[in-house]
Tab-separated table of C-alpha atoms in Angstrom:
chain	number	residue	atom	x	y	z
A	27	MET	CA	0.230	-0.225	-0.030
A	28	ARG	CA	1.100	3.269	-1.517
A	29	HIS	CA	1.774	5.514	1.327
A	30	TYR	CA	0.779	9.516	0.377
A	31	LYS	CA	3.156	12.020	2.229
A	32	VAL	CA	2.046	15.500	3.400
A	33	PRO	CA	4.935	17.973	2.448
A	34	ILE	CA	7.077	19.250	5.097
A	35	GLY	CA	6.348	22.901	4.415
A	36	ASP	CA	2.587	21.464	4.796
A	37	ILE	CA	3.522	19.610	8.357
A	38	LEU	CA	4.786	23.285	9.444
A	39	TRP	CA	2.216	25.763	8.356
A	40	VAL	CA	-0.691	23.205	9.734
A	41	ALA	CA	1.198	22.968	12.730
A	42	ILE	CA	0.994	27.038	12.772
A	43	GLY	CA	-2.941	26.879	11.891
A	44	TRP	CA	-3.549	24.001	14.932
A	45	GLY	CA	-1.643	26.248	17.356
A	46	ALA	CA	-3.235	28.891	16.941
A	47	PHE	CA	-6.388	27.626	16.486
A	48	THR	CA	-5.976	25.558	19.403
A	49	LEU	CA	-4.864	29.016	22.001
A	50	SER	CA	-7.493	30.897	19.984
A	51	ASP	CA	-9.745	28.981	21.176
A	52	GLY	CA	-8.869	28.283	24.877
A	53	LEU	CA	-8.825	31.842	25.622
A	54	LYS	CA	-11.801	33.307	23.602
A	55	GLY	CA	-13.667	32.836	26.464
A	56	ARG	CA	-11.878	34.622	29.724
A	57	PHE	CA	-9.754	36.191	27.433
A	58	PRO	CA	-10.690	37.202	23.565
A	59	ARG	CA	-7.588	40.548	23.505
A	60	ARG	CA	-4.980	37.676	23.906
A	61	SER	CA	-7.127	34.811	21.406
A	62	ILE	CA	-7.395	38.074	19.009
A	63	GLN	CA	-3.455	38.218	19.330
A	64	ALA	CA	-2.714	34.761	18.571
A	65	CYS	CA	-5.384	34.850	15.107
A	66	GLY	CA	-3.138	37.903	13.878
A	67	ALA	CA	0.045	36.204	14.962
A	68	ALA	CA	-1.066	33.007	13.017
A	69	THR	CA	-2.033	34.464	9.920
A	70	ARG	CA	0.383	36.479	9.121
A	71	ARG	CA	2.474	33.585	8.947
A	72	LEU	CA	0.565	32.411	6.987
A	73	ALA	CA	-0.127	34.604	4.972
A	74	ARG	CA	3.610	33.915	3.474
A	75	ALA	CA	2.904	30.169	2.457
A	76	LYS	CA	1.820	29.042	-0.766
A	77	SER	CA	-0.216	25.949	0.593
A	78	ILE	CA	-3.969	25.135	0.097
A	79	ARG	CA	-4.192	24.467	4.007
A	80	ALA	CA	-1.853	26.900	4.635
A	81	ASP	CA	-4.815	29.198	2.937
A	82	ARG	CA	-8.031	27.269	4.926
A	83	TRP	CA	-6.338	27.846	8.213
A	84	ARG	CA	-5.686	31.622	7.200
A	85	VAL	CA	-8.787	32.436	6.512
A	86	HIS	CA	-10.400	30.178	9.460
A	87	LEU	CA	-8.540	31.934	11.855
A	88	LEU	CA	-9.358	34.951	10.292
A	89	VAL	CA	-13.288	34.282	10.662
A	90	THR	CA	-12.702	33.768	14.255
A	91	GLU	CA	-10.578	36.942	14.724
A	92	GLY	CA	-14.169	38.982	13.431
A	93	ARG	CA	-16.326	36.996	15.179
A	94	LEU	CA	-13.548	38.068	18.197
A	95	TRP	CA	-13.967	41.491	16.807
A	96	GLU	CA	-17.260	41.889	17.166
A	97	GLN	CA	-17.631	40.145	20.683
A	98	LEU	CA	-15.534	42.986	22.079
A	99	GLY	CA	-18.305	45.482	20.436
A	100	ASP	CA	-15.841	46.765	17.761
A	101	GLN	CA	-17.794	46.789	14.888
A	102	GLN	CA	-15.719	48.579	12.546
A	103	ARG	CA	-12.132	46.523	13.717
A	104	SER	CA	-15.053	43.276	13.018
A	105	LEU	CA	-15.996	44.798	9.403
A	106	GLN	CA	-12.549	45.485	8.400
A	107	THR	CA	-11.155	41.442	9.078
A	108	ASN	CA	-14.196	40.472	7.533
A	109	ASP	CA	-13.741	42.763	4.391
A	110	GLU	CA	-10.012	41.228	4.329
A	111	VAL	CA	-11.327	37.431	3.983
A	112	ILE	CA	-14.120	38.500	1.281
A	113	LEU	CA	-11.034	40.507	-1.184
A	114	SER	CA	-8.547	37.774	-0.299
A	115	TYR	CA	-10.793	34.722	-1.076
A	116	GLU	CA	-13.471	35.521	-2.467
A	117	SER	CA	-12.650	33.342	-5.525
A	118	SER	CA	-11.364	30.973	-4.192
A	119	ASN	CA	-12.752	27.307	-5.419
A	120	ASP	CA	-11.691	25.341	-2.332
A	121	SER	CA	-15.338	24.759	-1.145
A	122	TYR	CA	-14.105	24.965	2.723
A	123	ILE	CA	-12.888	28.640	1.872
A	124	ARG	CA	-15.925	29.202	-0.111
A	125	GLN	CA	-17.975	28.674	3.457
A	126	GLN	CA	-15.140	30.679	5.371
A	127	VAL	CA	-15.934	33.587	2.803
A	128	ALA	CA	-19.780	33.189	2.983
A	129	TRP	CA	-19.217	33.031	6.929
A	130	ALA	CA	-17.458	36.203	6.977
A	131	LYS	CA	-20.382	37.742	4.609
A	132	VAL	CA	-22.605	36.956	7.008
A	133	ASN	CA	-20.211	38.918	9.916
A	134	LYS	CA	-20.270	41.219	8.191
A	135	SER	CA	-24.478	42.003	6.935
A	136	VAL	CA	-24.270	41.647	11.114
A	137	ASP	CA	-21.660	44.347	11.865
A	138	LEU	CA	-23.374	47.118	9.469
A	139	ALA	CA	-26.483	46.893	10.884
A	140	ALA	CA	-24.878	46.877	14.036
A	141	LEU	CA	-23.058	50.033	11.849
A	142	GLY	CA	-26.622	51.471	11.605
A	143	ARG	CA	-26.331	50.299	7.596
A	144	VAL	CA	-28.979	48.261	8.420
A	145	ASN	CA	-30.502	48.512	4.340
A	146	GLU	CA	-26.735	47.795	2.890
A	147	ALA	CA	-27.046	45.142	5.283
A	148	ILE	CA	-30.198	43.805	3.636
A	149	GLU	CA	-28.757	44.298	0.520
A	150	LEU	CA	-25.848	41.707	1.362
A	151	GLU	CA	-27.895	39.467	2.886
A	152	ARG	CA	-30.447	39.708	-0.399
A	153	THR	CA	-27.109	38.981	-2.334
A	154	LEU	CA	-26.036	35.742	-0.680
A	155	THR	CA	-29.772	34.383	-0.557
A	156	LEU	CA	-29.386	34.461	-4.158
A	157	THR	CA	-26.245	32.978	-4.184
A	158	LEU	CA	-25.360	29.816	-1.593
A	159	PRO	CA	-24.969	27.000	-2.551
A	160	SER	CA	-27.127	24.409	-2.460
A	161	ASP	CA	-24.984	22.263	-0.503
A	162	PRO	CA	-25.945	21.157	2.845
A	163	PRO	CA	-22.172	22.383	3.603
A	164	PHE	CA	-23.683	25.853	3.011
A	165	LEU	CA	-27.355	24.974	4.388
A	166	PRO	CA	-26.445	26.653	8.215
A	167	ILE	CA	-25.056	29.517	6.232
A	168	ARG	CA	-28.130	30.183	4.027
A	169	VAL	CA	-30.441	30.084	7.573
A	170	ARG	CA	-27.741	31.971	9.398
A	171	THR	CA	-28.711	34.529	6.575
A	172	LEU	CA	-32.097	34.292	6.577
A	173	MET	CA	-32.535	35.113	10.013
A	174	ASN	CA	-30.014	37.550	10.021
A	175	LEU	CA	-32.397	38.921	7.206
A	176	ALA	CA	-35.461	38.787	9.165
A	177	VAL	CA	-34.127	40.505	12.114
A	178	ASP	CA	-33.321	43.465	10.158
A	179	LEU	CA	-36.234	43.591	8.223
A	180	SER	CA	-37.575	43.920	12.321
A	181	SER	CA	-35.647	46.903	12.952
A	182	LEU	CA	-37.505	48.196	10.153
A	183	GLY	CA	-41.283	47.415	10.545
A	184	ARG	CA	-40.928	45.352	7.751
A	185	HIS	CA	-42.998	41.962	9.727
A	186	GLU	CA	-45.164	40.643	7.123
A	187	GLU	CA	-41.634	39.740	5.335
A	188	GLU	CA	-39.715	38.986	7.810
A	189	LYS	CA	-42.361	36.374	9.223
A	190	SER	CA	-42.162	35.376	5.848
A	191	LEU	CA	-38.440	34.091	5.920
A	192	TYR	CA	-38.777	32.927	9.554
A	193	ASP	CA	-41.420	30.579	7.397
A	194	ARG	CA	-38.559	29.431	4.981
A	195	VAL	CA	-36.303	28.721	7.180
A	196	GLN	CA	-38.688	26.418	9.203
A	197	ALA	CA	-39.176	24.939	5.603
A	198	LEU	CA	-35.147	24.532	5.121
A	199	LEU	CA	-34.873	22.635	8.457
A	200	SER	CA	-38.489	20.731	8.955
A	201	ALA	CA	-36.376	17.531	7.444
A	202	ASN	CA	-33.017	18.739	9.325
A	203	ALA	CA	-31.285	15.689	11.047
A	204	ASP	CA	-28.053	18.457	12.094
A	205	PRO	CA	-29.202	18.400	16.092
A	206	SER	CA	-26.207	22.054	15.627
A	207	LEU	CA	-29.121	23.523	13.922
A	208	ASP	CA	-31.739	23.292	16.120
A	209	ASP	CA	-31.958	26.420	17.614
A	210	THR	CA	-32.596	28.138	14.879
A	211	LEU	CA	-35.623	26.689	13.796
A	212	ALA	CA	-36.678	26.758	16.992
A	213	TRP	CA	-35.722	30.424	17.053
A	214	ALA	CA	-37.776	30.861	14.057
A	215	SER	CA	-41.287	29.489	15.631
A	216	ILE	CA	-40.055	31.844	18.349
A	217	ASN	CA	-39.582	35.285	16.782
A	218	LYS	CA	-42.991	34.349	14.298
A	219	GLY	CA	-44.963	34.107	17.609
A	220	ILE	CA	-43.516	37.150	19.250
A	221	GLN	CA	-44.308	39.442	16.209
A	222	LEU	CA	-48.250	37.205	16.428
A	223	VAL	CA	-48.282	38.583	20.147
A	224	ASP	CA	-47.106	42.023	18.778
A	225	GLN	CA	-49.910	42.111	16.378
A	226	HIS	CA	-52.217	41.091	18.969
A	227	ASP	CA	-53.160	37.518	17.445
A	228	TYR	CA	-52.234	35.983	21.025
A	229	GLU	CA	-53.761	31.990	20.251
A	230	ALA	CA	-51.189	31.993	17.299
A	231	GLY	CA	-47.992	33.200	19.480
A	232	VAL	CA	-48.821	30.630	21.840
A	233	GLU	CA	-49.071	27.529	18.995
A	234	LEU	CA	-46.006	28.175	17.702
A	235	PHE	CA	-44.071	28.324	20.966
A	236	ASP	CA	-45.908	25.469	22.006
A	237	VAL	CA	-43.832	23.585	18.968
A	238	VAL	CA	-40.682	24.733	20.390
A	239	ILE	CA	-41.391	23.659	23.899
A	240	ARG	CA	-43.247	20.446	23.262
A	241	ARG	CA	-39.909	19.221	20.668
A	242	TRP	CA	-37.800	19.882	22.706
A	243	TRP	CA	-38.266	20.898	26.523
A	244	THR	CA	-38.324	17.742	27.861
A	245	SER	CA	-35.932	16.059	25.677
A	246	VAL	CA	-32.904	18.009	26.121
A	247	SER	CA	-29.601	16.302	27.538
A	248	VAL	CA	-26.375	16.762	28.921
A	249	ASP	CA	-25.137	17.323	25.775
A	250	THR	CA	-28.061	20.193	24.392
A	251	PRO	CA	-26.071	23.129	23.593
A	252	MET	CA	-26.973	26.290	25.756
A	253	SER	CA	-28.291	28.046	22.544
A	254	LEU	CA	-30.633	25.470	22.547
A	255	HIS	CA	-31.549	25.964	27.014
A	256	GLU	CA	-31.938	29.810	25.697
A	257	ALA	CA	-33.871	29.570	23.412
A	258	LEU	CA	-36.842	27.198	25.258
A	259	ALA	CA	-36.355	29.210	28.264
A	260	ALA	CA	-37.457	32.467	25.329
A	261	ALA	CA	-40.722	30.100	24.077
A	262	GLY	CA	-41.739	29.865	28.161
A	263	ARG	CA	-41.267	33.613	28.707
A	264	ASN	CA	-43.371	34.888	25.984
A	265	ARG	CA	-46.107	32.078	25.937
A	266	CYS	CA	-46.076	33.418	29.646
A	267	ARG	CA	-46.752	37.169	28.283
A	268	ALA	CA	-48.836	36.152	25.026
A	269	LEU	CA	-51.217	34.484	28.443
A	270	THR	CA	-51.458	37.420	30.370
A	271	PHE	CA	-53.132	39.670	27.732
A	272	LEU	CA	-55.095	36.785	27.046
A	273	LYS	CA	-55.688	36.704	30.557
A	274	ARG	CA	-55.309	33.240	31.729
A	275	TYR	CA	-53.244	33.785	34.545
A	276	ASP	CA	-53.184	30.265	35.968
A	277	GLU	CA	-51.169	29.195	32.942
A	278	VAL	CA	-49.063	32.175	33.550
A	279	ILE	CA	-48.170	31.195	36.976
A	280	ARG	CA	-47.646	26.848	35.594
A	281	ASP	CA	-45.772	27.709	32.675
A	282	ALA	CA	-42.877	30.533	35.452
A	283	ASP	CA	-42.604	28.090	37.268
A	284	ARG	CA	-41.613	25.485	34.897
A	285	ILE	CA	-39.083	27.802	33.998
A	286	VAL	CA	-37.817	28.929	37.356
A	287	ASP	CA	-37.830	25.367	38.317
A	288	ARG	CA	-35.468	24.576	35.810
A	289	TYR	CA	-33.309	27.583	35.250
A	290	LEU	CA	-33.255	29.681	38.331
A	291	ARG	CA	-29.622	28.528	39.025
A	292	THR	CA	-28.323	28.751	36.096
A	293	HIS	CA	-25.425	31.519	35.038
A	294	ASN	CA	-25.969	32.498	31.367
A	295	GLN	CA	-26.977	36.033	30.731
A	296	ARG	CA	-29.697	35.458	28.199
A	297	ILE	CA	-31.683	32.457	29.988
A	298	ASP	CA	-31.132	34.460	33.289
A	299	ASP	CA	-33.247	37.354	31.632
A	300	GLU	CA	-35.203	35.216	30.633
A	301	VAL	CA	-36.446	33.787	33.449
A	302	ALA	CA	-36.413	37.006	35.623
A	303	TRP	CA	-39.156	38.013	32.975
A	304	ALA	CA	-41.040	35.093	33.731
A	305	ALA	CA	-41.155	35.459	37.588
A	306	LEU	CA	-42.350	39.183	37.044
A	307	LEU	CA	-45.154	38.318	34.875
A	308	LYS	CA	-45.289	35.198	37.575
A	309	ALA	CA	-46.066	38.036	39.924
A	310	HIS	CA	-48.164	40.035	38.066
A	311	ALA	CA	-50.756	37.186	37.247
A	312	GLN	CA	-50.304	36.380	41.151
A	313	GLU	CA	-51.643	39.760	42.260
A	314	LYS	CA	-54.415	39.811	39.499
A	315	LEU	CA	-55.342	36.435	40.691
A	316	GLY	CA	-55.866	38.836	44.401
A	317	ARG	CA	-52.812	35.888	45.639
A	318	VAL	CA	-50.727	39.791	47.295
A	319	ALA	CA	-48.726	37.780	49.129
A	320	ASP	CA	-47.410	35.253	47.020
A	321	ALA	CA	-46.673	38.291	44.236
A	322	ARG	CA	-44.502	40.054	47.058
A	323	ALA	CA	-42.838	36.821	47.854
A	324	THR	CA	-41.902	36.216	44.001
A	325	CYS	CA	-40.726	39.784	43.596
A	326	ASP	CA	-38.775	39.530	45.964
A	327	LEU	CA	-37.183	35.998	45.609
A	328	LEU	CA	-36.006	37.687	41.633
A	329	VAL	CA	-34.333	40.394	43.126
A	330	THR	CA	-32.363	37.857	45.280
A	331	ARG	CA	-31.222	35.762	42.591
A	332	TYR	CA	-31.058	38.786	40.240
A	333	GLU	CA	-30.285	41.892	42.246
A	334	LYS	CA	-26.981	41.935	39.800
A	335	SER	CA	-26.781	40.869	36.839
A	336	GLN	CA	-30.270	41.440	36.235
A	337	ARG	CA	-31.300	45.126	37.149
A	338	THR	CA	-34.140	45.980	34.945
A	339	GLN	CA	-36.483	42.831	36.614
A	340	SER	CA	-34.810	43.777	39.893
A	341	ALA	CA	-35.833	47.991	40.146
A	342	LEU	CA	-39.468	46.775	38.508
A	343	ALA	CA	-39.538	43.661	41.456
A	344	GLU	CA	-38.475	45.819	43.710
A	345	ALA	CA	-40.499	48.715	43.364
A	346	ASN	CA	-44.347	46.056	42.294
A	347	SER	CA	-43.045	44.115	46.275
A	348	ARG	CA	-42.971	48.192	48.115
A	349	ARG	CA	-46.269	48.858	45.983
A	350	LEU	CA	-47.626	45.644	47.181
A	351	ALA	CA	-46.881	45.800	50.914
A	352	SER	CA	-48.126	49.070	50.348
A	353	PHE	CA	-51.081	47.492	49.352
A	354	SER	CA	-50.952	44.900	52.104
A	355	ASN	CA	-51.281	48.022	55.051
A	356	LYS	CA	-54.267	49.230	53.207
A	357	ALA	CA	-55.742	46.305	53.700
């Protein structure tokens, strides 16, 4: 049997790329700036290489660097990095590099929207939806583009177009067996449900939140990604909101309890935000049912748990608790 050897030069560039990726991945959570430095040092070295493997590593690290700048809130630097990827590699025929270029365009659209250039973001996203290949590796990029386009259209008040895009995402992912896209499918239902509730179609909104809860609430495991837990918490909280408009207060309390019981001790910013709002809705429902002492206890629990992390909800809960206390004293 013949053994195909990797050229020594390729081994060097692969080692540089893998080393930089490992280092940057380990640092990106707590030390994003150091992770950016690791990416930058490696991409400068890899730029001198004449190897497809080196190009793959370089484009991967550049896309990672752009995401890290966005994570730090520096959209301008992120935009510059994504533009470098696009300008340097857009003509590549390599499938992996083409995927990374497409991700750079997706990330660029996010940068443009964050910089207030929403119409430019929409134009880029529409172009992407028309030009992305239909190959399976590009499916995550396609659905992310559609979701971002929907959010940008929503910011301009174009909600009917927004809802139609969520339908497209659901159609694309309805037969998908890749669990890494479950959170995107869930958010397509949640976001459409939120728009329906905002348009006073509360029952239709509840049904979409139920789609998410029925499919994933009881199937979570230790392997369930946090992004899907975030979606489940959002579906539950928004279901509580819709039920509040429908004055189905007993159901609001039951649903809020389900969210609080599962996620109260979860230290995740997005989940904490949803749980805190669900608790406020629960307190409101308890007050409407005449359970003033219970409503005050719910507010006090919210303040105790989220005083430092969720200040908006905590301030509202504290004010409600004082109001309920004065109401009880008068009674």
